[in-house]
PDB file of C-alpha atoms in Angstrom:
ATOM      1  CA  UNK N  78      -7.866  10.038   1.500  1.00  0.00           C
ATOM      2  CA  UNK N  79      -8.075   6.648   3.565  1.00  0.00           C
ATOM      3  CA  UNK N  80      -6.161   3.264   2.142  1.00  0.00           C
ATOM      4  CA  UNK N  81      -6.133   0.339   3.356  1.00  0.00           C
ATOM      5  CA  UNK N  82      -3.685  -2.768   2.939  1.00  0.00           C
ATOM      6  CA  UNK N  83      -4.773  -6.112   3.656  1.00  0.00           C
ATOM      7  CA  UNK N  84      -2.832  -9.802   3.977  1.00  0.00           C
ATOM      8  CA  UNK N  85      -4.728 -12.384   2.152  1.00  0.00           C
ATOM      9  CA  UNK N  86      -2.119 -14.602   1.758  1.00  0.00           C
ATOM     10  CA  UNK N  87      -3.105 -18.592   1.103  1.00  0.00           C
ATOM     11  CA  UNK N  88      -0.866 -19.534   3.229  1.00  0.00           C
ATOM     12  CA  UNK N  89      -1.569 -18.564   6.453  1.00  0.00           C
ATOM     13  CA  UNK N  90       2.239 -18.394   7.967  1.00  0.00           C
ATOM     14  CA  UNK N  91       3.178 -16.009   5.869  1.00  0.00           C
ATOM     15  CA  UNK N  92       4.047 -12.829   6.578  1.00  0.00           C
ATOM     16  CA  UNK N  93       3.878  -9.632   4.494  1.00  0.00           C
ATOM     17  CA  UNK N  94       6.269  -6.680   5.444  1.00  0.00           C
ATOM     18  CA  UNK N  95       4.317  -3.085   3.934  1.00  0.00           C
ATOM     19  CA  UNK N  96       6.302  -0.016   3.683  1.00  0.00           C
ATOM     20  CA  UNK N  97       3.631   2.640   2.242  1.00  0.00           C
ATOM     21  CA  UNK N  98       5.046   6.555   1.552  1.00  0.00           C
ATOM     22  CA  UNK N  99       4.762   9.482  -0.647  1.00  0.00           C
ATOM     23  CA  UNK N 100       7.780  12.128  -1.512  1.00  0.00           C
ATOM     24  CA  UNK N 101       7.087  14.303   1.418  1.00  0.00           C
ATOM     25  CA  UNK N 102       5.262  11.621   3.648  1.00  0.00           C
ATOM     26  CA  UNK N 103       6.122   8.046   5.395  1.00  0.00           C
ATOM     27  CA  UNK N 104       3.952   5.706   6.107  1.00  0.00           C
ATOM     28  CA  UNK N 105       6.315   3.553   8.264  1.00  0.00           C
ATOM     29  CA  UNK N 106       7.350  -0.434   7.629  1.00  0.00           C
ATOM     30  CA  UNK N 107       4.105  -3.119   9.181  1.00  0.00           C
ATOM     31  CA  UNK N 108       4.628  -6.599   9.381  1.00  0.00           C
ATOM     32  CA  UNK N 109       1.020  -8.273   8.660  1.00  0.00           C
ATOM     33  CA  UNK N 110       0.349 -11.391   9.393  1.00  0.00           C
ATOM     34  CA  UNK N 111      -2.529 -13.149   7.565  1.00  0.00           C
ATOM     35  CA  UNK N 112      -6.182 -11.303   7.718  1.00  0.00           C
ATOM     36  CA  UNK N 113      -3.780  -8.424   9.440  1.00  0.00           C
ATOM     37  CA  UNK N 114      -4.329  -4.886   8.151  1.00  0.00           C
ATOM     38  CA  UNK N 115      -3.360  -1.477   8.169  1.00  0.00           C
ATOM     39  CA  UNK N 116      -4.539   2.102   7.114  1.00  0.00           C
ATOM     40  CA  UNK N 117      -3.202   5.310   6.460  1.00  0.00           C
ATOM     41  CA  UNK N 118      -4.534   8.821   5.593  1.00  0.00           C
ATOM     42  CA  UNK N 119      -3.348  11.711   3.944  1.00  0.00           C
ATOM     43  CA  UNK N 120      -4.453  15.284   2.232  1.00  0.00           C
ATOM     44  CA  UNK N 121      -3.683  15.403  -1.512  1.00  0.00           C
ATOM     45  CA  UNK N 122      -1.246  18.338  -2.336  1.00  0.00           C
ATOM     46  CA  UNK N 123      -3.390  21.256  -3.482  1.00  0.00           C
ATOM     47  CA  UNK N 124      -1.194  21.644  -6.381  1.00  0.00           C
ATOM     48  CA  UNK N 125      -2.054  18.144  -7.542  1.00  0.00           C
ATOM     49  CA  UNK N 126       1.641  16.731  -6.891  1.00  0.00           C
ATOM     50  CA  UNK N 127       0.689  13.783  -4.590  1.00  0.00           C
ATOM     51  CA  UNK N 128       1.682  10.183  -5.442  1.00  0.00           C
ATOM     52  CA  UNK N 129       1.840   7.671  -2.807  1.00  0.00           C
ATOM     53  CA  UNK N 130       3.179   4.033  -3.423  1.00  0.00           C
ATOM     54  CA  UNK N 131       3.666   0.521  -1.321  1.00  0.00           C
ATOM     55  CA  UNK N 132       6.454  -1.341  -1.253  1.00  0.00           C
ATOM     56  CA  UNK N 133       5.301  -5.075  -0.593  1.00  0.00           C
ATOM     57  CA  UNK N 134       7.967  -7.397   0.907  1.00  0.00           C
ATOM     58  CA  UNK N 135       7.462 -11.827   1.393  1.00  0.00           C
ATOM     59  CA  UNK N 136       9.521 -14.668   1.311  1.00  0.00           C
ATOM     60  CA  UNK N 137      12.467 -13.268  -1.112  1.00  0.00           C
ATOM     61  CA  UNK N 138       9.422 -11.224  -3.417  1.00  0.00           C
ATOM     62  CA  UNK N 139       9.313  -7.351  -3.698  1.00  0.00           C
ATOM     63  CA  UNK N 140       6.631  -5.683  -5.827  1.00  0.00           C
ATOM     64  CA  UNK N 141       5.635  -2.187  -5.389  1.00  0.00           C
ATOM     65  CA  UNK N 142       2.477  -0.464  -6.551  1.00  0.00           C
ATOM     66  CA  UNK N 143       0.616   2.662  -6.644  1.00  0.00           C
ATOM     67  CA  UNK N 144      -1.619   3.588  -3.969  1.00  0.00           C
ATOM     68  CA  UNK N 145      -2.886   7.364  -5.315  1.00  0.00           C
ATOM     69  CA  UNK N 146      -1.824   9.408  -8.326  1.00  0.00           C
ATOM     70  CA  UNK N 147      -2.842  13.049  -8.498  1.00  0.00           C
ATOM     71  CA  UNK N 148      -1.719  15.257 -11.604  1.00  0.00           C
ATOM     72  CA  UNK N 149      -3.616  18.131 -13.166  1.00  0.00           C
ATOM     73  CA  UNK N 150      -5.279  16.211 -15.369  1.00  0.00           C
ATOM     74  CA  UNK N 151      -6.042  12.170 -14.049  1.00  0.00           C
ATOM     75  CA  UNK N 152      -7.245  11.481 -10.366  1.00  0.00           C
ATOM     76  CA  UNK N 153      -6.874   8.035  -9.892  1.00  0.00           C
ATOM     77  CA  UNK N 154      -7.473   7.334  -5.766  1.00  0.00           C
ATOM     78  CA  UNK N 155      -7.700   3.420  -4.462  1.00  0.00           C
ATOM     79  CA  UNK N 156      -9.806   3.307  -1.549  1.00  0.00           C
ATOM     80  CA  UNK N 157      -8.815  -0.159  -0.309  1.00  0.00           C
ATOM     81  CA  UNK N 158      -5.785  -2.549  -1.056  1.00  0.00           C
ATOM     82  CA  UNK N 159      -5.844  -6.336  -0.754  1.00  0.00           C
ATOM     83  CA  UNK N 160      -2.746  -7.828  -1.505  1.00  0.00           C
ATOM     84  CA  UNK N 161      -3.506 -11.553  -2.842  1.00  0.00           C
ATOM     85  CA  UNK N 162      -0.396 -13.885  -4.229  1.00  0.00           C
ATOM     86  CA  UNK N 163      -2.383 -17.450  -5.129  1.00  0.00           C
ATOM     87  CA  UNK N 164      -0.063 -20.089  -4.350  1.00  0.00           C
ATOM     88  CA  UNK N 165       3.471 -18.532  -3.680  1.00  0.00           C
TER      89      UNK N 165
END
């Protein structure tokens, strides 16, 4: 699986800190600058375990959100990430 995470920030000075990471795999902290991105890959778990989440750092914000779910019964993958905040 391939994700990628994107800064589209209106404000071109600002700069996004992305720590990305799973329970048995780390992505690794980027700082992305505005039209910056970065990608990761990874193999699902075979026993349908895998769950991989962002941690999305600006300014004094935090939000965190799900890159790929895998259970035995939902596959929900996201293929590409843009991270937009309008006016902030």
């Amino acid at each position: 699986m391939d994700s990628k995470v994107e800064n589209q920030m209106d404000k071109p000075a600002t700069a996004i800190k992305v720590h990305c990471k799973s329970k048995d795999d780390d992505m690794g902290e980027h700082i992305l600058w505005n039209g910056m991105h970065t990608t990761f890959s990874f193999k699902p778990s075979v026993f349908n375990k895998t769950f991989f989440w962002c941690d999305v750092f600006w300014n004094d914000r935090w939000v965190v959100f799900d890159v790929y779910m895998s259970t035995t019964e939902i596959l929900v993958p996201v293929w590409r990430i843009i991270v937009t905040v309008c006016g902030q």
